[in-house]
Each structure stands twice: as structure tokens, then as C-alpha cells.
XYZ file of C-alpha atoms in Angstrom:
559
model
C -4.731 208.722 -230.126
C -8.922 207.840 -228.823
C -10.651 209.748 -226.225
C -12.989 209.050 -223.882
C -14.118 210.938 -220.712
C -14.414 210.439 -217.258
C -16.387 212.728 -214.943
C -15.356 215.472 -217.820
C -11.495 213.786 -218.131
C -10.206 213.071 -221.273
C -9.018 210.340 -221.184
C -6.732 208.600 -224.208
C -7.004 205.341 -225.225
C -3.839 204.039 -226.571
C -5.034 202.161 -229.996
C -6.372 198.869 -229.812
C -6.025 198.912 -225.252
C -9.075 197.315 -223.743
C -9.876 198.867 -221.033
C -12.800 199.177 -218.761
C -14.879 202.210 -216.212
C -13.307 201.151 -213.586
C -9.043 200.548 -215.293
C -10.094 204.228 -217.733
C -11.107 206.169 -214.418
C -8.378 205.787 -212.788
C -6.188 206.436 -215.866
C -7.539 210.245 -214.396
C -7.227 210.291 -210.740
C -10.713 208.898 -210.223
C -12.506 206.016 -207.702
C -15.430 203.781 -209.307
C -16.241 201.443 -205.591
C -16.458 198.045 -206.312
C -15.804 194.308 -204.598
C -16.423 191.867 -206.937
C -13.943 193.221 -210.261
C -10.354 192.495 -210.118
C -7.939 192.773 -212.975
C -6.529 189.043 -213.057
C -9.754 187.234 -212.468
C -13.254 186.809 -214.851
C -15.028 189.651 -214.404
C -18.903 188.782 -212.696
C -20.228 192.085 -211.703
C -21.845 190.316 -208.872
C -21.132 193.109 -206.324
C -23.053 196.243 -208.130
C -20.994 198.593 -206.719
C -19.426 200.169 -209.745
C -23.190 200.883 -211.086
C -22.107 204.273 -213.572
C -23.923 206.309 -215.968
C -22.351 206.095 -219.429
C -23.040 207.241 -223.342
C -21.216 207.914 -226.063
C -20.675 210.891 -227.555
C -21.994 211.138 -231.933
C -20.555 212.851 -234.793
C -22.218 215.499 -234.121
C -20.788 216.657 -231.145
C -24.021 215.341 -229.013
C -23.671 212.486 -225.859
C -26.899 210.111 -226.031
C -26.757 208.978 -222.117
C -28.690 205.333 -221.894
C -31.363 205.045 -219.778
C -30.234 202.497 -216.727
C -26.832 202.351 -214.774
C -24.206 199.748 -215.799
C -21.671 197.637 -213.643
C -18.137 199.008 -214.501
C -16.582 196.379 -214.120
C -17.960 195.107 -217.238
C -18.499 198.405 -219.933
C -16.069 198.380 -222.179
C -14.321 201.825 -223.474
C -13.673 202.853 -226.746
C -13.532 206.019 -228.644
C -16.277 208.865 -227.532
C -17.258 207.355 -224.266
C -18.802 209.407 -221.955
C -18.299 207.718 -217.454
C -20.495 209.707 -215.052
C -19.791 208.968 -211.530
C -20.064 211.891 -209.075
C -23.962 212.300 -210.611
C -27.046 211.894 -207.922
C -28.228 209.085 -209.717
C -24.952 207.129 -209.388
C -23.983 207.871 -205.049
C -28.179 206.813 -204.900
C -26.872 203.914 -206.009
C -23.887 203.335 -204.418
C -25.545 204.300 -201.432
C -28.913 201.804 -201.726
C -25.782 198.672 -202.241
C -23.663 199.642 -199.618
C -27.225 199.631 -197.729
C -28.176 195.586 -199.333
C -24.363 194.340 -198.339
C -24.524 195.932 -194.772
C -27.684 194.667 -193.617
C -26.497 191.178 -192.094
C -22.865 191.992 -192.065
C -21.666 191.825 -188.177
C -20.546 194.409 -186.543
C -17.303 192.898 -186.265
C -14.102 195.533 -187.102
C -13.316 195.904 -183.455
C -11.903 192.197 -183.030
C -11.616 191.738 -187.046
C -8.482 191.131 -188.663
C -9.293 193.508 -192.120
C -10.352 196.677 -190.502
C -7.605 199.105 -191.428
C -7.879 197.902 -195.374
C -11.426 196.937 -195.326
C -13.384 197.861 -198.279
C -16.689 197.834 -196.754
C -15.254 200.481 -194.185
C -12.910 202.430 -196.473
C -16.817 202.546 -199.221
C -19.178 203.240 -196.265
C -16.806 206.099 -194.936
C -17.316 207.843 -198.195
C -20.523 206.799 -200.519
C -22.516 204.875 -197.634
C -25.322 206.454 -195.320
C -24.851 207.277 -192.323
C -26.452 205.248 -190.309
C -29.325 202.028 -190.839
C -32.727 201.417 -191.702
C -33.016 197.295 -190.973
C -35.134 196.967 -187.588
C -35.041 192.624 -188.097
C -32.667 191.270 -186.526
C -29.166 190.285 -188.512
C -28.965 186.314 -190.518
C -26.474 184.912 -188.108
C -24.082 182.316 -190.834
C -21.881 179.735 -188.708
C -18.213 180.527 -189.838
C -15.959 177.758 -190.893
C -12.632 176.831 -189.711
C -12.616 173.564 -191.954
C -12.487 175.623 -195.077
C -8.351 175.157 -195.410
C -5.146 174.840 -192.995
C -4.198 177.738 -193.526
C -7.648 179.406 -193.866
C -10.416 180.436 -191.963
C -13.686 181.953 -193.326
C -16.030 184.348 -191.369
C -19.319 183.264 -193.337
C -21.739 186.026 -191.653
C -18.536 189.129 -192.920
C -19.129 187.872 -196.600
C -20.514 189.879 -199.676
C -20.661 186.790 -201.882
C -18.497 188.347 -204.359
C -16.794 184.829 -205.024
C -12.837 186.408 -206.090
C -12.380 183.431 -203.957
C -14.240 181.471 -206.329
C -13.007 182.290 -209.343
C -9.361 182.293 -208.171
C -9.490 179.367 -207.339
C -10.454 177.936 -209.656
C -8.991 180.040 -213.337
C -4.775 181.077 -211.036
C -4.583 178.208 -209.234
C -6.578 175.763 -211.584
C -7.496 172.845 -208.430
C -11.128 174.559 -207.753
C -11.810 173.697 -203.566
C -14.200 176.484 -203.567
C -17.805 176.979 -204.202
C -20.521 179.048 -204.326
C -23.561 176.771 -202.292
C -27.250 177.077 -202.173
C -29.202 180.277 -202.933
C -30.543 183.873 -201.997
C -30.386 184.691 -198.425
C -28.820 181.497 -197.932
C -25.830 181.049 -200.109
C -22.316 181.090 -198.980
C -18.578 179.904 -199.466
C -17.508 176.769 -198.636
C -15.672 173.696 -200.033
C -16.732 170.083 -200.978
C -16.361 167.849 -197.387
C -12.697 166.566 -197.015
C -11.884 168.615 -199.517
C -9.745 171.573 -197.994
C -8.317 174.640 -200.161
C -5.130 173.163 -199.687
C -2.799 174.709 -202.659
C 0.048 175.849 -202.795
C -1.349 178.853 -203.813
C -4.361 179.264 -201.601
C -2.964 182.845 -199.219
C -3.997 184.842 -201.943
C -7.392 184.278 -201.317
C -7.261 185.743 -198.626
C -5.874 188.794 -200.174
C -8.352 188.969 -202.559
C -11.285 189.090 -200.226
C -12.658 193.288 -200.408
C -13.829 192.518 -196.999
C -12.502 190.727 -193.570
C -14.381 187.363 -194.959
C -11.287 184.821 -195.045
C -8.932 185.725 -193.037
C -5.284 183.746 -192.746
C -4.461 181.388 -189.185
C -1.140 182.638 -189.194
C -2.138 186.475 -188.687
C -5.797 186.096 -187.025
C -5.822 187.814 -184.194
C -2.102 189.190 -183.942
C -1.395 192.398 -185.509
C -4.712 195.669 -186.050
C -3.255 196.184 -189.314
C -2.204 200.522 -188.618
C 0.220 199.155 -185.637
C 1.873 197.473 -188.730
C 4.928 199.708 -190.826
C 5.244 198.017 -194.331
C 8.938 197.867 -196.170
C 9.360 196.520 -200.199
C 11.169 194.035 -200.595
C 11.612 190.330 -202.142
C 10.732 186.899 -201.693
C 13.990 185.357 -200.756
C 11.970 181.899 -200.803
C 12.258 180.596 -204.459
C 14.077 182.407 -208.070
C 10.134 183.366 -209.186
C 11.454 186.911 -207.118
C 8.162 188.073 -206.627
C 7.619 191.403 -205.246
C 6.217 191.846 -201.722
C 5.365 193.903 -199.237
C 7.689 193.146 -195.281
C 5.281 193.712 -192.620
C 6.288 194.584 -189.480
C 5.276 196.341 -186.104
C 8.296 196.235 -183.443
C 11.002 194.590 -184.779
C 8.901 191.467 -185.690
C 7.751 189.915 -189.010
C 3.930 189.765 -188.922
C 3.023 188.370 -192.140
C 4.084 189.603 -196.060
C 1.927 190.192 -198.742
C 2.049 190.040 -201.984
C 3.287 193.636 -204.037
C 1.658 194.100 -207.687
C 4.069 192.848 -210.567
C 3.849 192.689 -213.669
C 7.294 192.267 -214.560
C 7.639 189.356 -211.747
C 4.785 187.573 -210.031
C 2.036 189.792 -211.465
C 0.374 190.144 -208.169
C 0.330 187.123 -206.723
C 2.539 184.938 -204.655
C 3.242 181.406 -202.883
C 2.172 179.689 -199.434
C 6.000 178.848 -199.823
C 7.191 182.506 -199.704
C 4.391 183.887 -197.631
C 4.547 181.447 -194.495
C 8.380 180.585 -195.360
C 9.987 183.589 -193.000
C 9.450 181.853 -189.684
C 13.411 181.182 -189.475
C 13.731 185.403 -188.815
C 12.977 185.385 -185.188
C 14.173 181.755 -184.509
C 15.550 180.568 -181.878
C 19.305 179.267 -183.986
C 20.077 182.268 -184.757
C 23.560 183.505 -185.267
C 23.494 186.797 -183.178
C 27.005 187.706 -182.231
C 30.459 187.946 -184.188
C 32.358 185.290 -182.714
C 36.380 184.752 -182.336
C 37.020 180.647 -181.955
C 40.189 178.659 -180.691
C 38.668 175.005 -180.459
C 35.965 175.703 -180.733
C 35.774 178.132 -177.661
C 34.894 181.393 -178.054
C 37.072 184.361 -177.186
C 36.097 187.640 -178.110
C 31.791 188.480 -179.191
C 32.491 192.769 -180.905
C 32.781 193.611 -184.357
C 35.516 195.430 -184.401
C 38.044 193.315 -183.258
C 36.677 190.014 -185.047
C 36.466 192.187 -188.091
C 40.050 192.899 -187.813
C 41.349 190.283 -186.541
C 39.637 188.224 -189.781
C 40.997 190.556 -192.675
C 44.124 189.907 -191.104
C 43.701 186.524 -191.614
C 42.946 186.501 -195.138
C 45.201 189.302 -195.626
C 48.434 188.030 -194.033
C 47.100 184.122 -195.902
C 46.836 186.685 -199.896
C 50.077 187.398 -199.300
C 51.790 184.047 -197.822
C 50.014 182.222 -200.859
C 46.996 183.318 -202.071
C 46.359 180.441 -204.551
C 45.411 178.635 -201.252
C 42.313 181.461 -200.385
C 39.456 181.065 -201.168
C 36.202 181.912 -201.361
C 32.568 180.886 -201.443
C 30.009 183.361 -202.273
C 25.695 181.964 -201.097
C 23.314 182.247 -203.628
C 21.500 184.435 -200.819
C 23.921 187.038 -201.304
C 22.866 190.658 -202.760
C 24.363 191.580 -205.494
C 26.157 194.653 -203.913
C 27.573 191.941 -201.186
C 28.229 189.385 -203.293
C 30.587 191.992 -205.262
C 31.846 193.752 -201.619
C 33.432 190.562 -200.993
C 35.025 189.399 -204.446
C 36.206 192.945 -205.740
C 38.222 193.059 -202.398
C 39.641 190.093 -202.305
C 40.763 190.223 -205.915
C 42.652 193.311 -204.971
C 44.102 190.508 -202.510
C 45.462 188.807 -205.361
C 44.147 187.962 -208.861
C 44.561 183.758 -208.163
C 42.441 183.858 -204.549
C 39.988 181.168 -205.770
C 36.425 182.007 -206.028
C 33.225 179.866 -205.823
C 28.794 179.784 -205.360
C 27.904 178.361 -202.429
C 25.283 175.379 -203.489
C 22.167 176.406 -205.412
C 19.025 174.003 -203.789
C 16.730 172.702 -205.942
C 14.053 170.776 -205.428
C 11.700 169.156 -207.961
C 10.756 171.167 -211.207
C 8.951 174.864 -211.625
C 5.862 174.235 -210.625
C 3.521 175.890 -212.672
C -1.229 177.740 -212.100
C -3.726 176.557 -213.114
C -3.711 172.906 -213.026
C -6.631 170.740 -214.780
C -8.941 168.699 -212.950
C -6.465 165.975 -212.827
C -3.562 167.566 -211.611
C -1.773 168.725 -214.325
C -0.600 172.696 -215.946
C -2.401 173.703 -218.190
C -0.760 176.439 -220.328
C -0.144 179.610 -220.488
C 0.796 179.225 -217.208
C -0.461 182.295 -214.961
C 1.473 181.237 -212.011
C 5.858 179.651 -211.781
C 6.617 177.951 -208.285
C 10.322 178.038 -209.398
C 12.049 175.065 -208.817
C 15.548 176.714 -207.828
C 15.488 177.987 -204.009
C 16.989 181.055 -202.880
C 16.619 184.846 -204.591
C 20.132 185.559 -206.204
C 21.949 183.042 -208.394
C 21.586 185.189 -211.198
C 23.165 188.588 -209.204
C 26.088 187.321 -208.160
C 26.739 184.562 -210.575
C 27.461 188.106 -212.664
C 29.566 189.012 -209.543
C 32.031 185.898 -210.007
C 31.923 186.163 -214.266
C 32.966 189.296 -214.089
C 35.731 189.093 -211.270
C 36.917 185.077 -211.875
C 35.839 184.556 -215.862
C 33.339 181.779 -214.385
C 31.072 180.192 -211.675
C 33.307 177.453 -209.797
C 30.348 174.963 -207.917
C 30.514 174.851 -204.342
C 31.345 171.226 -204.778
C 34.807 171.300 -206.248
C 36.278 173.772 -203.551
C 34.499 171.197 -200.615
C 36.449 167.964 -202.456
C 40.107 170.630 -202.602
C 38.958 172.009 -199.003
C 39.216 167.825 -198.142
C 42.386 167.076 -200.144
C 44.449 170.243 -198.128
C 44.152 172.448 -200.457
C 42.584 175.562 -199.064
C 44.760 177.662 -195.718
C 42.068 179.897 -195.368
C 38.641 179.872 -196.805
C 35.683 182.281 -196.066
C 32.260 180.336 -196.365
C 28.711 183.046 -196.799
C 25.628 181.050 -195.837
C 22.641 182.044 -196.194
C 20.076 179.756 -196.928
C 17.260 178.528 -193.791
C 17.060 175.128 -195.035
C 21.020 174.367 -194.611
C 23.427 174.899 -197.109
C 25.969 172.505 -196.285
C 25.820 168.501 -195.306
C 28.112 167.191 -191.677
C 30.214 165.145 -195.020
C 30.514 168.474 -196.428
C 31.725 170.549 -193.777
C 33.488 167.519 -192.500
C 36.038 168.732 -195.815
C 37.038 171.656 -194.105
C 38.604 170.978 -190.805
C 42.043 171.140 -193.241
C 41.469 174.314 -193.441
C 44.020 176.797 -191.303
C 41.589 179.981 -191.513
C 37.196 179.533 -191.295
C 35.279 182.469 -191.792
C 31.717 181.559 -191.315
C 28.812 184.188 -192.223
C 25.961 182.434 -191.933
C 21.516 183.856 -190.678
C 21.642 180.187 -188.588
C 23.598 177.537 -186.864
C 25.015 175.113 -189.438
C 27.164 171.304 -189.513
C 31.012 173.630 -190.259
C 30.233 176.130 -186.913
C 32.835 173.955 -185.049
C 35.251 173.968 -187.688
C 34.775 177.939 -187.757
C 37.868 180.149 -186.753
C 35.247 183.173 -187.128
C 31.634 183.398 -187.226
C 29.978 186.242 -189.137
C 26.263 186.510 -187.184
C 24.544 188.094 -190.568
C 20.604 189.054 -191.656
C 18.009 187.587 -192.979
C 16.598 189.591 -196.750
C 14.488 191.254 -193.322
C 17.674 192.893 -192.478
C 19.275 194.217 -195.420
C 19.097 196.429 -198.248
C 20.126 195.631 -201.727
C 19.764 194.158 -204.534
C 18.351 190.532 -205.440
C 18.262 189.128 -210.189
C 15.593 186.364 -210.322
C 15.345 183.684 -213.051
C 14.858 186.188 -215.716
C 16.940 188.731 -215.125
C 15.050 190.518 -213.379
C 16.768 193.175 -210.842
C 14.497 193.837 -207.360
C 15.946 196.232 -203.669
C 14.623 195.254 -200.831
C 15.173 196.888 -198.158
C 15.351 196.517 -194.290
C 13.148 195.945 -192.301
C 13.741 195.355 -189.111
C 17.019 195.397 -187.299
C 19.005 191.845 -186.715
C 18.450 189.761 -182.914
C 21.082 190.422 -180.837
C 24.056 191.931 -182.028
C 24.001 190.485 -185.543
C 24.610 193.067 -188.517
C 23.372 192.937 -192.103
C 26.058 191.219 -194.388
C 26.815 194.601 -196.198
C 27.334 196.276 -193.318
C 29.685 193.299 -191.729
C 31.541 193.159 -195.313
C 31.801 196.741 -195.854
C 32.933 197.000 -192.741
C 35.182 194.073 -193.157
C 37.110 195.633 -196.571
C 37.975 198.716 -195.075
C 35.875 200.652 -196.926
C 34.879 204.544 -194.841
C 32.223 206.104 -193.932
C 28.462 204.360 -194.580
C 26.215 201.301 -196.318
C 24.598 202.355 -198.488
C 22.350 200.233 -200.962
C 22.119 202.403 -203.790
C 25.372 204.555 -204.345
C 26.729 201.004 -204.641
C 24.717 200.022 -207.409
C 26.014 203.188 -209.110
C 30.302 201.494 -208.562
C 28.758 197.879 -209.679
C 26.992 199.425 -212.787
C 30.092 201.023 -214.199
C 32.684 197.688 -213.177
C 30.330 194.772 -214.227
C 29.292 195.504 -217.272
C 26.638 193.090 -217.558
C 25.060 194.833 -214.504
C 25.050 198.547 -216.713
C 21.768 198.222 -215.534
C 22.329 198.981 -212.436
C 24.355 201.760 -212.595
C 21.344 205.218 -212.013
C 21.152 202.829 -208.304
C 17.491 203.585 -207.656
C 15.725 200.798 -209.721
C 12.350 201.449 -208.532
C 9.291 199.960 -207.187
C 8.833 197.556 -210.085
C 12.912 196.750 -210.742
C 14.904 197.026 -213.995
C 15.757 194.326 -216.846
C 18.837 193.558 -217.120
C 18.413 193.231 -220.646
C 22.760 191.517 -220.739
C 23.580 188.991 -223.111
C 26.543 187.498 -220.992
C 24.533 184.894 -218.578
C 25.005 183.424 -215.791
C 26.928 179.969 -217.000
C 25.600 176.479 -216.076
C 26.275 175.159 -212.409
C 25.717 171.651 -210.915
C 23.122 171.576 -208.776
C 22.359 169.077 -206.701
C 18.696 167.927 -205.980
C 17.248 168.723 -202.373
């Protein structure tokens, strides 16, 4: 196996593997700092922060070093390559580069959103000087709030790494950003009237290594060192982007993409990035209710769950074929399993169905060409299916019901008076049931609704169970390609609402506490299509199901 050396540490290379010096050094825990380099973008070697000494091992064992420093991002590593990233010559070059980048950089750290996760701060501390030799006044450039609807540009903070420019040309393909002027006057800008508003625009904030491009949605809201992060999955479409949910004092402030080569790579779309505001909406359901004629009687969980359980049990004993449950594609695998397995234990005749699968248009792939048409190969896809766990819930339904019954059939049968008791699970913040569909359930004697927000079916409900958003739950989502990923609870539910897993755990009469990892082991052993869940822990990247069994195709309603 080919071997290179980084600071005298051997780096093994797979046959045919193509790495640059930065990547090879990272493999043995050596950091080579860089601003302009990004693994998903083209190499421009413009920042000069990654300068290193490079040589080659000759057949006789001697090492011939190149006379000048070379950019590590642009230098390939092969058998016999020798990289020195800690010599005095390299250290002096880094200090000079940082001094140059900081010549006109403002002292905005006390107010800058990037403070605490800024490459300039980190590299200055690790590799820079503790003093400045600049005696001239800094050149101040005007800020640009018109860069995009969600993006503002602090021009004088920019180090001209051009990551943002390359992103809009190579990943989104929309090319709104450009470099104007030359020398000390060069800066990032847009063509007048053409702001950076593509559906992936928020990623330019993430990839900016300093505080030049900032999100208007997050601007001046929090200091990053106050935030606590939880690893989760974006629920806004079936792509299943891995994300970090950043919160402080039980309030979510932002979602950021978490790199996952098995899912979406290092980026995410703006629909998911900014589509979490319903978590703190005033319309959230915040307490359990037992209702008679639309009036709430009690709001205590123990009382409501006991009454709801008894109502379902009695209905299943009397006429099990007149009992149904609708499992939402916004449920986790664990939640769907808890409800489906319990109902089928009450009676195999209980009807199980899949809730409304919202589909909007067609899959939207990037990059685009100058005419806005997709270019192949696609580097990012925003799925038309706007729910996170159609596949996972579908596997559960196929196991327990033998098929995936569509929501429309249950609505039609409920309108015909076929059911005495129905358990409805919502969860789609954009709405999962229409006024017409809600009226069909007026003939159901016992209607249990478990949901996140108010919906048209609530006036007909006998029981209302206030559930949690994806940021308030633990469990598993399975994306469009069968990748099972864990979501983790980051905040508490508002008021007296509860995570859906806890609601169903107690409703089904299980003892102890809900624990998603332990339940995954049970699910993996019980359902062959979900056998990959058996280890319980799926890791940061998730686990492909690799199942030959697929979820049934169901009719969907175009939104």
C-alpha cells in the first residue's frame, strides 16, 4: 500500500486514492490551516494559508525537497511524498499570511456572529503573531445588505477566499456572486437586481470561514458559545439531510448541515434551514385534552391516556374491524412500531393506514445551467416528497398490515360510518388534513388525535394528545434511499406537550421509560426489513437498510 510522510508520520494511501496535503495530514491528526480550500469546491489556492514544504523520497532513500513552499490544497500526495507542516519556514509563512489578511480586517469580534467559530480567530491564536505592525488606518468598505433575502455581507471582514463565489457556480449553478474590482479594492458583490436567493443560498454562510456572510435570520440573536447542539435529521423532505439543531434555553435558533456522504453531503437547502419556525408557533398544542361536544374536560396526561386507552381497548373488543389507526409519515420508526404493534395485539382485524404524504412539484436538482435547467450529475436534490419517514413507517405498516393502505381510503370509509374508533397521528406543520376530510370523521364515536399544531379535525376529536416536533423527540427516520438515521431531542416541548414516543410508550402500557436505542433493537429483531436497526446505535452517518423488501407505492396528493 502506498505510503507518504507528514511530519514524520506515515500516511497509508489506498491504491488510486487522490488526496492533497491537507487531506493526507488530517488523516494522521495534523492540521494544515486553509481558508479557500473546501473539499466540495474547485481548488484555487488563493489564500496561501496552507503553504507547506513538500519533497519526494528517491529510490535510494534520500529525500529531495522542493526549494519553495507550495499550497497544500493544490499539491497531490502519492507514494513517497514527504510533507513538512511544522518547520520554522512554514510557521513564518503562516504568520505573514495572517498578518496580511488582518491588515484591513475590522475588530468586530465582540459583535460578529462568527465569533467563537471563526477561522481567523482560531488560526490567529494557533499560528499568528500577538501584535500588529500596521500603522496606517484600515480601509473600510461598505456593508451590503442586498446580497440576498436571507444573507447580509460585511464586506470589510471578507478575506477573498471566494468559497461563496465557487459555491454559486459549481453547486447551485446560479452564479449570483462574483468578484468585482482588483487589488485592495476587490470585493464580493452581485449583479444589480440579481440577489443570491437560490434555494441553497444559506450554505454560503456556512462555508464562509470568517464573519463576512451572515444569516439575517440568526444575526445578533445568540453568541455561538451559548448554544447547545444536538445531532438530528431535517424533516422537511425525504432527502433526510443530517443537521445540528442549535438551541439555548429551550429555544431553537438555527439548523446547520452536518456533513454526511450517505445522505446529502455537506450542504442543506433553505427550505429545511429556515423551515423550523413552527416549533415555537403560538398554534402549538400544549396540553392533552379529553373532549365532549368540543369542550375540554381534563388536561392531565394520566387521566387522558388512561381514558383513551380504555376507549380503544373496548372498541377493539366489541368490533375490532371498526377500529383504525392512521400512522403519519412524520412519525419515527419507533413511534410507528409502538402504535402498530399494540393495536395488532388488541386484534389482527384493526385497520392500519399511512397518513397524508405531501408532495410538491418534482424533485429539484442542482446545479442549474444558465437557463435554470438541471445539470448532470446532480450534486444536491430537494425532494418533492415533503415528509421525513415515508419509507420507515411504510416498512412498519407492511409488516403488521401486509400492505400500505392510503389515507384517502380511511377518509372515505370513515365518511361511510365504517369506524367506531380511529387514532389519527398528524405532525405535518404545513397541514395534513383538509376541512372536507376532517368532516368525514364526524361519524366516528371515538376519535383520538395526536398532533403538533391545531388542525381542522380537532373539533371532532374525543381526545387530543399534544405531541412534539422533531427537535423534541428521539427516534429514527428513514430517507428516500433507505438510509436510517437517528434524531435526538434537543429541547423540551412547550407547556405540557410531550414527545410522541413517550405518549405512545405510556398509552400502550409499557413499563419503564421510553428509550429509542433499546426499542430499535426490538424492532430490528421483529421486522426483517428493519434488521439493520438491531445494533440500537446507528452512528453519526446512519445505516443503510439494504433490504430487498420495499414499501408499497401509495397514491399521493399534490400540494
